[in-house]
XYZ file of C-alpha atoms in Angstrom:
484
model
C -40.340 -26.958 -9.483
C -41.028 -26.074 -6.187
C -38.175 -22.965 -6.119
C -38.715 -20.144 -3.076
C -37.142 -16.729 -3.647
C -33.843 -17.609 -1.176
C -32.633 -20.604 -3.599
C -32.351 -17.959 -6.592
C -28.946 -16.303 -7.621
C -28.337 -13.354 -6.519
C -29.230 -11.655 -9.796
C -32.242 -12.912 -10.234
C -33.418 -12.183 -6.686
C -32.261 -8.379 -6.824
C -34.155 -8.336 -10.391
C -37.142 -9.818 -9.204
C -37.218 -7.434 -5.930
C -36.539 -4.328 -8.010
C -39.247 -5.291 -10.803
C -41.633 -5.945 -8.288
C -41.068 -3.045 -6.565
C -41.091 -1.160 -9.510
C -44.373 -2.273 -10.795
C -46.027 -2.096 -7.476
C -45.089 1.512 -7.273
C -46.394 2.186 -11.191
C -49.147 0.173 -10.570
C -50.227 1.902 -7.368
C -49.707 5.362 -9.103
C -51.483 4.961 -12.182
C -54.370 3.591 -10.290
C -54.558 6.390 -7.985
C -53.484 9.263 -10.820
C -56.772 7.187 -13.152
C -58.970 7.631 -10.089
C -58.337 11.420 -9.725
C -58.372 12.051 -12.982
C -61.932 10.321 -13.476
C -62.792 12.290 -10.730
C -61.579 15.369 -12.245
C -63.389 14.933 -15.468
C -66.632 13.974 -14.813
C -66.819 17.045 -11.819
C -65.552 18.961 -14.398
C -68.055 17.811 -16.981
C -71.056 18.341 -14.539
C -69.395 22.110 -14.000
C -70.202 23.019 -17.141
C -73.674 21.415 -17.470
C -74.546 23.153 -14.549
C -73.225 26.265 -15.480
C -75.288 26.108 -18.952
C -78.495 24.531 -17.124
C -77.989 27.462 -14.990
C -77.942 30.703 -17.601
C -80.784 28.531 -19.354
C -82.916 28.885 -16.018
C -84.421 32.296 -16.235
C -85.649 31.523 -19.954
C -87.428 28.226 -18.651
C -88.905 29.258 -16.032
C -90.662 32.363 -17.809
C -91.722 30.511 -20.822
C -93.395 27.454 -18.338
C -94.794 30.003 -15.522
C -96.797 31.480 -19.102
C -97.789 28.133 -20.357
C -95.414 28.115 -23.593
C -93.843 24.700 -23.475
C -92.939 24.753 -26.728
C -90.518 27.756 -26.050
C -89.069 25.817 -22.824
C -88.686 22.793 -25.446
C -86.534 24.780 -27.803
C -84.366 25.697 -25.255
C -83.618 22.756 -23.870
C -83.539 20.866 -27.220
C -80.698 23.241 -28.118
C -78.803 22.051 -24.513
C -78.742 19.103 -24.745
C -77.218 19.371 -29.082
C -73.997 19.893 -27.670
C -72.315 17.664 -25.340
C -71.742 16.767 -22.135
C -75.936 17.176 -21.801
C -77.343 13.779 -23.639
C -81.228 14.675 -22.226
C -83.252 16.472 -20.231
C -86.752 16.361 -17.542
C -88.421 18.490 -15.893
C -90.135 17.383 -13.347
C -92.642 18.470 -11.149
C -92.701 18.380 -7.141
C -95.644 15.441 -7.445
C -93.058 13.551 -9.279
C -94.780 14.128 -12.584
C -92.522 14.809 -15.896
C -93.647 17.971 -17.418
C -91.099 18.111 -20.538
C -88.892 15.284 -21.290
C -86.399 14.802 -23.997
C -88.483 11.744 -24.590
C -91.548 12.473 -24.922
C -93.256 9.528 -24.174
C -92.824 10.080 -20.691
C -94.373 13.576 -20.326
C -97.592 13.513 -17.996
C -96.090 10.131 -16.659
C -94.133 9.643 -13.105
C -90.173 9.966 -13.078
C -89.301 6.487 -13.071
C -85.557 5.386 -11.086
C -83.715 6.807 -8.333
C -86.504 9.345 -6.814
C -84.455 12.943 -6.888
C -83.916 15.083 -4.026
C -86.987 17.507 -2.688
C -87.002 20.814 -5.074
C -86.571 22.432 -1.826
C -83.697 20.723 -1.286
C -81.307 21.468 -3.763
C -79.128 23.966 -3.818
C -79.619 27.046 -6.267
C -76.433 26.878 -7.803
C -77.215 23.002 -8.674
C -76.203 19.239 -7.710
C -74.392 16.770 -9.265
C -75.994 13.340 -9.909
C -74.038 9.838 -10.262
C -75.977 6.393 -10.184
C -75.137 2.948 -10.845
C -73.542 2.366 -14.406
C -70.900 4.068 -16.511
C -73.531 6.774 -18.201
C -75.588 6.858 -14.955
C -75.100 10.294 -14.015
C -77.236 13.479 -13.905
C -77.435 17.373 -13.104
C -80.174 18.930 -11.314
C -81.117 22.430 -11.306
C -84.585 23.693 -8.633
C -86.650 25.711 -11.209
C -89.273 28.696 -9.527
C -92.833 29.356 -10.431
C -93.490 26.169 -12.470
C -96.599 24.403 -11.751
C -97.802 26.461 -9.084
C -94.703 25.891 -7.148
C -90.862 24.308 -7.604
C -89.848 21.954 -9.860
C -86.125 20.474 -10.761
C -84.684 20.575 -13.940
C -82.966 17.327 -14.934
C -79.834 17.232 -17.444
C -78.652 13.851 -18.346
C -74.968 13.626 -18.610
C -73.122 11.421 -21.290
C -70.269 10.232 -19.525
C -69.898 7.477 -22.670
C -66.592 9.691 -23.903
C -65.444 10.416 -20.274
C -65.031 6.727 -19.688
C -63.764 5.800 -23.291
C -61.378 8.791 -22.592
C -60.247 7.362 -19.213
C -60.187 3.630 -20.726
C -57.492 4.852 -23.284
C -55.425 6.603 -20.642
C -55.490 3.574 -18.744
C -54.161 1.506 -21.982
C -51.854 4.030 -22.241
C -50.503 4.202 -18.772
C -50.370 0.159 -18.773
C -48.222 0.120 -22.144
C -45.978 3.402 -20.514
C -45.537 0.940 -16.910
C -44.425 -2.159 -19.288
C -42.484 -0.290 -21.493
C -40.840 1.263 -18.587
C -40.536 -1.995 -16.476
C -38.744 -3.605 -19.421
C -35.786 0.146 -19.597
C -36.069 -0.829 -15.678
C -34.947 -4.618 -15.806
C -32.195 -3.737 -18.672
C -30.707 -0.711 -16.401
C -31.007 -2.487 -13.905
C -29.844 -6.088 -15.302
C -26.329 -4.197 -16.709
C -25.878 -2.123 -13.291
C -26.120 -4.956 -11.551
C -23.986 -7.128 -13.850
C -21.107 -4.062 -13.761
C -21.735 -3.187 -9.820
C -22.346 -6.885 -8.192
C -21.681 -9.603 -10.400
C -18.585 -8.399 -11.549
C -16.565 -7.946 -8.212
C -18.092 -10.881 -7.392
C -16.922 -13.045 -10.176
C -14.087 -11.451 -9.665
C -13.723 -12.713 -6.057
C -14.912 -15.852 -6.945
C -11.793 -16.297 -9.413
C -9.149 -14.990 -6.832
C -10.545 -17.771 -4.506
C -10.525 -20.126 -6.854
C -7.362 -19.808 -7.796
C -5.733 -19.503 -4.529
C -8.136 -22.804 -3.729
C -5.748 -24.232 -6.236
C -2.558 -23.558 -4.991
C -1.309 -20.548 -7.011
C 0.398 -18.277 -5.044
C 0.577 -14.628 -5.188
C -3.010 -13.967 -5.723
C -4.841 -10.954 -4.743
C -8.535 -10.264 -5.732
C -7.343 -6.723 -6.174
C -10.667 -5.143 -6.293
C -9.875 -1.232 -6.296
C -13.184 -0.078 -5.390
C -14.547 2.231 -2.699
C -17.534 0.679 -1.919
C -18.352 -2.473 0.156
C -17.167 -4.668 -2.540
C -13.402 -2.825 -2.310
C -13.610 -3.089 1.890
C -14.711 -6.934 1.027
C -11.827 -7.308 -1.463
C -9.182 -5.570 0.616
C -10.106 -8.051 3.741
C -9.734 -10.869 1.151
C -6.546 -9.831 -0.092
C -5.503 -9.622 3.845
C -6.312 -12.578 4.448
C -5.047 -14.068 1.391
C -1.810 -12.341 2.508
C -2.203 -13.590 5.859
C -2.588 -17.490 4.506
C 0.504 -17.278 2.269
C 2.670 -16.326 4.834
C 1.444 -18.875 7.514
C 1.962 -21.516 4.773
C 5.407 -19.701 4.175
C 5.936 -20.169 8.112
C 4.588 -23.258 8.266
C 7.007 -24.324 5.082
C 9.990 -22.656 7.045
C 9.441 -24.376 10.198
C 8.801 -27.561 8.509
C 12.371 -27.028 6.918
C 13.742 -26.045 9.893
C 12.663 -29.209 12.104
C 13.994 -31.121 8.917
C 17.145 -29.958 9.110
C 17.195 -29.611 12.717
C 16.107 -33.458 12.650
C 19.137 -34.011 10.613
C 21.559 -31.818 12.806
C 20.898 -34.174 15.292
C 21.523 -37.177 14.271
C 24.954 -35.200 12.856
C 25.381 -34.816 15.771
C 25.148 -38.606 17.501
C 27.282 -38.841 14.800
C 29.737 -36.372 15.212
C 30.073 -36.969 19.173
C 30.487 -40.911 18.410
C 33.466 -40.197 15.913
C 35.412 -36.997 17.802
C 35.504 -39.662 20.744
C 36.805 -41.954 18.424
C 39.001 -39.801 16.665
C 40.604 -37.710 18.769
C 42.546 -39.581 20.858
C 44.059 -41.189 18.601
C 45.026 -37.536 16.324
C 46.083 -36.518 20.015
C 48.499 -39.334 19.991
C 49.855 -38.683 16.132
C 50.331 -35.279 17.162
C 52.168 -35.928 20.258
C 54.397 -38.745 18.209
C 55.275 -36.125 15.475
C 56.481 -33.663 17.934
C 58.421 -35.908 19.156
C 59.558 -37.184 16.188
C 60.458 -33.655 15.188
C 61.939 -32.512 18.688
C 64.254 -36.369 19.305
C 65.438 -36.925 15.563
C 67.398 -34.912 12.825
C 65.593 -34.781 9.885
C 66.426 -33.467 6.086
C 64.473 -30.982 4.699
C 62.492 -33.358 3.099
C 61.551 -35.348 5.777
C 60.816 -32.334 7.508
C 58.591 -31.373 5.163
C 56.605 -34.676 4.709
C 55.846 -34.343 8.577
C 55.058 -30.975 7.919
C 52.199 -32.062 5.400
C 51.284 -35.231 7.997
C 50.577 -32.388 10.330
C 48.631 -30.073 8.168
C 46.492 -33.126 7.199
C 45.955 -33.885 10.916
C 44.784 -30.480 11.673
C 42.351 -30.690 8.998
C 40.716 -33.674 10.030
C 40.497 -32.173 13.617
C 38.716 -28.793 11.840
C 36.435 -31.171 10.303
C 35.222 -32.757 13.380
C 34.893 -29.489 15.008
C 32.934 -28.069 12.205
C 30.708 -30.848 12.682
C 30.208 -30.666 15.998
C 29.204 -27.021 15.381
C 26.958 -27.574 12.978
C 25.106 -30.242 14.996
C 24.883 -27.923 18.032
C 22.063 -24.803 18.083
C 23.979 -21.626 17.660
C 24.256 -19.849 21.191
C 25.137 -15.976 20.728
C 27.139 -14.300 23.484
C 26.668 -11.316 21.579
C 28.566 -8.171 22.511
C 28.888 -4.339 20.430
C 31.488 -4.869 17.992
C 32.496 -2.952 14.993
C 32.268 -5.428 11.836
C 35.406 -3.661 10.067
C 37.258 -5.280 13.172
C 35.744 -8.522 12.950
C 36.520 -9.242 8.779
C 39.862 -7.424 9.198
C 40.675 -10.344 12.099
C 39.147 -13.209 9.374
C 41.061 -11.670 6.965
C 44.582 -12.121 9.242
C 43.239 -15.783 10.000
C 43.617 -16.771 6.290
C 46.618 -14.683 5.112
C 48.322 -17.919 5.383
C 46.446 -20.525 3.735
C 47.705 -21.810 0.443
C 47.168 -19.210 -2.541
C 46.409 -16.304 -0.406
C 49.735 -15.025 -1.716
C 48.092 -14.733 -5.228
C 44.840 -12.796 -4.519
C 44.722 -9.086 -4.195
C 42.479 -7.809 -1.104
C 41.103 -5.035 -1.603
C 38.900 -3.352 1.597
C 35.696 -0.785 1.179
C 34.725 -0.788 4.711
C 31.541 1.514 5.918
C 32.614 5.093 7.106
C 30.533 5.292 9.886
C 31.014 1.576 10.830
C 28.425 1.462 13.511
C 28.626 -0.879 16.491
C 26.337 -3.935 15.747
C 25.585 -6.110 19.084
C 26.849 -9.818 17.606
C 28.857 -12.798 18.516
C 32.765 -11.827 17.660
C 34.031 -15.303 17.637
C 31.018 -16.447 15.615
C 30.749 -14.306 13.060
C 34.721 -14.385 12.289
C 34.449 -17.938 11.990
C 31.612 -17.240 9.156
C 33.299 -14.648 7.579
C 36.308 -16.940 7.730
C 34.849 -19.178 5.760
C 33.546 -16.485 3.196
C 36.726 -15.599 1.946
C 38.529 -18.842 2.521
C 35.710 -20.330 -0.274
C 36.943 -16.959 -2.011
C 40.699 -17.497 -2.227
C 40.062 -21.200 -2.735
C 37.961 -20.256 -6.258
C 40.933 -18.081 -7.068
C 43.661 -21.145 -7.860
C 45.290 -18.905 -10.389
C 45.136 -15.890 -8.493
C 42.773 -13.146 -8.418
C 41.144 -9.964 -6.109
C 38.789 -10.381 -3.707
C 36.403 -6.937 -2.505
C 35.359 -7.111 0.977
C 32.930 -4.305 1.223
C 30.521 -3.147 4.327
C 28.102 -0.840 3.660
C 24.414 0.213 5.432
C 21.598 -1.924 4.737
C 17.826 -2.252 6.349
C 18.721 0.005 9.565
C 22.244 -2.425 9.793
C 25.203 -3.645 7.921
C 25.664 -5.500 4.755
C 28.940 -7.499 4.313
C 29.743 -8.326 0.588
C 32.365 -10.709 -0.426
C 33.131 -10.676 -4.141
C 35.804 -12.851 -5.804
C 37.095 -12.939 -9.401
C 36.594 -16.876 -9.551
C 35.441 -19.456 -11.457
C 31.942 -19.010 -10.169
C 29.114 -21.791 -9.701
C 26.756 -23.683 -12.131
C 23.328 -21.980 -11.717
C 22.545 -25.969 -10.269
C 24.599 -25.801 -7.927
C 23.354 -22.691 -6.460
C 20.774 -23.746 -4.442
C 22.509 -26.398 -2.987
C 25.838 -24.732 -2.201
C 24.175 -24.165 1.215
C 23.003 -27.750 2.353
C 25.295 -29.967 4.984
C 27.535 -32.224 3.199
C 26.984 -31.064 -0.571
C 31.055 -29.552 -2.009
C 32.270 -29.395 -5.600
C 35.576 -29.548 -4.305
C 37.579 -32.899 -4.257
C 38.597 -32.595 -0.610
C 35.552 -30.633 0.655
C 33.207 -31.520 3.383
C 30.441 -29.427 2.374
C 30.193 -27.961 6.188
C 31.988 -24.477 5.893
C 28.275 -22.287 3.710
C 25.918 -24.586 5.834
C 27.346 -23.229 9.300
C 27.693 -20.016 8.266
C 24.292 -19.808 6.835
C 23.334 -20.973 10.217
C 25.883 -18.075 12.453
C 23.795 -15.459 9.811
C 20.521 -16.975 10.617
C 20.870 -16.649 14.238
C 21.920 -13.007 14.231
C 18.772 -12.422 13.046
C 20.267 -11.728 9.340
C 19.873 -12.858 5.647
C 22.421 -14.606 3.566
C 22.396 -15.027 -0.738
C 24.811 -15.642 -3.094
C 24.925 -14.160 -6.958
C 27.571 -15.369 -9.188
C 28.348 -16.433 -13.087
C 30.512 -18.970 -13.590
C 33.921 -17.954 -15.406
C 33.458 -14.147 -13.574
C 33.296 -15.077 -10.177
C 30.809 -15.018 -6.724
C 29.087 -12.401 -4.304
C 27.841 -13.227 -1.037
C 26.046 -10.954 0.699
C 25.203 -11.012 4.329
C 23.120 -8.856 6.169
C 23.209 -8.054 9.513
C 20.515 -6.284 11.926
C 21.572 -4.129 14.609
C 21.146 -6.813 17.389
C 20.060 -10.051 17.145
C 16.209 -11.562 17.499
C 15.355 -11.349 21.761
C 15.694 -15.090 21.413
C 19.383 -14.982 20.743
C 20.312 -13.292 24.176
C 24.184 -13.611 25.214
C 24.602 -17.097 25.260
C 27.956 -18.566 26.683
């Protein structure tokens, strides 16, 4: 398989780079430490053969400048007994051999490599090396032999310096593969722990954000590359979620604004329909109620005629609201005021008699910048959904406190509370538990809260009663300016 080194996994490229780096460095080294130490021993070896060809000198060359040859013989026999010396010549400045270890080649010419001129060598001796792995010699310039100079040859065995140097060089191959393989497993786990790890790790935290689960961070707490890389993954993970959160939100919001709108057609169509003709009941029943005596309970039936008139008339103006984008002409206002004037507005409706108000407003009570009329009309309907969960009578806490560098409003009630079901849809145009309900009164003043810039949630259990809670910032988002 035709496989170059840029198609392997990342392991196996940073193990194949660090082995082969790793053996080329061993490799080199033991080569070059074999060389010197070759070097070493054979200079060292031809030291001492030149030191003990040297103290043997003055001995030789007295016993051959008087003709004993025999005594020369013994000498050199007992040299060369002991290693490094393996032989020995002497040889004459014609080139003849005079005494030879072998003695077949006494009287006959020195045969190989010619050596240097007697005359030429140094006193203290030269070292020797020829061709082949026992091909090495010392020579030594004897005096007064044969009527002149002569050299004394020592023939070095070198046979244990190279079966010495082959062993270290068997040993320094098994110490390189031994240590290649302790290499490749440090190595192999470091890398697993430092590399593939935090990268299996990122390669989880994608996948799993690939997949649509939300919330996840890599969460690589490292201080390294791989924690930088994680931390910019995380960001941007972070980054994703809440354009898709954005993107979700606006999506909503042109839904619903979609739908506000054609509430609206709607709404415009039927207040042109409707109210003229309420205008015209209303005007008939004060009449009716100025022109003619009435009993009490005829009175009172008109009474209810008119109550039922006004409510249809709220209704149509709630929808028109809600179909309309909130303008803001926001102005400083204290919020105490503004829930103390919504709680006057529905002193009157029926069963506010039977709940007990009781007030916990904010002691600094800080100016917030907001629409008045608006936000009345929401908190209006906050505790007119209050008192209307109260049929039986009840206390309601109004309570503003500081909150996220503004006010929070809470409206608590004693009620009957709402079906955990129910609770996310208590909000939406149109949807009411209540037999007579439009389902208009939480969706515009979620919308009032929303355009203050605020947030609006609701806890309750049913058979206990229901918070709201309604946050408001300081002033409301640049977009919502003072609108008339």
């Amino acid at each position: 398989m035709d496989m170059r080194l840029r198609d392997l996994s990342i392991r196996a490229k940073v193990l194949v780079t660090g082995l082969g780096a790793l053996l080329f460095v061993l490799g080199v080294g033991a080569l070059a430490s074999f060389r010197y130490w070759e070097r070493e021993q054979f200079a060292l070896t031809a030291e001492h053969a030149v030191l003990a060809a040297r103290a043997l000198r003055p001995g030789i060359e007295g016993a051959l400048a008087h003709g004993q040859v025999g005594a020369a013989r013994r000498q050199l026999d007992a040299l060369v007994a002991r290693p490094p010396a393996a032989g020995y010549r002497v040889v004459l400045n014609d080139g003849r051999v005079l005494v030879a270890s072998r003695r077949p080649e006494e009287g006959l010419p020195r045969s190989g490599t010619p050596l240097p001129d007697p005359w030429d060598i140094p006193t203290d001796g030269l070292t020797l090396r020829g061709r082949g792995e026992s091909a090495a010699s010392v020579v030594v310039p004897l005096a007064g032999v044969g009527g002149g100079r002569a050299t004394l040859e020592l023939l070095l065995d070198t046979r244990r310096i190279n079966a010495a140097i082959r062993r270290g060089r068997s040993f320094g191959l098994a110490l390189t593969t031994v240590l290649g393989i302790a290499y490749a497993v440090v190595l192999g786990l470091m890398l697993e722990r430092e590399i593939m790890a935090p990268l299996w790790q990122l390669k989880a935290g994608l996948a799993r954000a690939s997949a649509g689960e939300a919330g996840v961070r890599v969460g690589l707490e490292r201080k390294d590359e791989f924690g930088r890389l994680g931390a910019s993954v995380d960001a941007l993970l972070a980054k994703e979620e809440r354009s898709q959160q954005l993107a979700v939100t606006r999506g909503r919001a042109l839904a619903e604004q979609a739908g506000f709108a054609q509430v609206g057609a709607l709404a415009a169509q039927i207040g042109h329909e409707i109210k003229r003709p309420l205008a015209g009941i209303q005007s008939a029943i004060e009449l009716i109620s100025q022109e003619y005596a009435m009993s009490d309970g005829e009175r009172g039936l008109l009474t209810r005629v008119e109550d039922q008139l006004q409510q249809v008339d709220r209704t149509v103006r709630d929808l028109l609201s809600l179909a309309k984008p909130v303008g803001l002409n926001a102005q400083p206002a204290h919020l105490s005021s503004i829930v103390d004037a919504a709680l006057v507005r529905v002193s009157g409706t029926p069963g506010a008699d039977h709940v007990t108000v009781i007030r916990g407003y904010d002691p600094a009570d800080p100016e917030l910048v907001v629409d008045s009329g608006r936000l009345e009309q929401a908190v209006t309907n906050l505790v007119g959904n209050a008192i209307e969960a109260m049929p039986e009578g009840g206390v309601l806490r109004v309570t503003t406190r500081p909150a996220e560098g503004g006010q929070e409003l809470v409206v608590a009630d004693t009620g009957v509370g709402i079906p955990p079901k129910n609770i996310d849809q208590i909000m939406k145009p149109f949807f009411s538990t209540k037999p007579h309900g439009t389902g208009l009164g939480l969706a515009l003043v979620a919308r009032i809260v929303e355009a203050h810039g605020g947030r609006l949630w609701v806890e309750s259990q049913v058979g206990r009663g229901t918070t709201f809670h309604v946050i408001l910032p300081p002033t409301p988002p640049a977009s919502q300016g003072a609108t008339p």
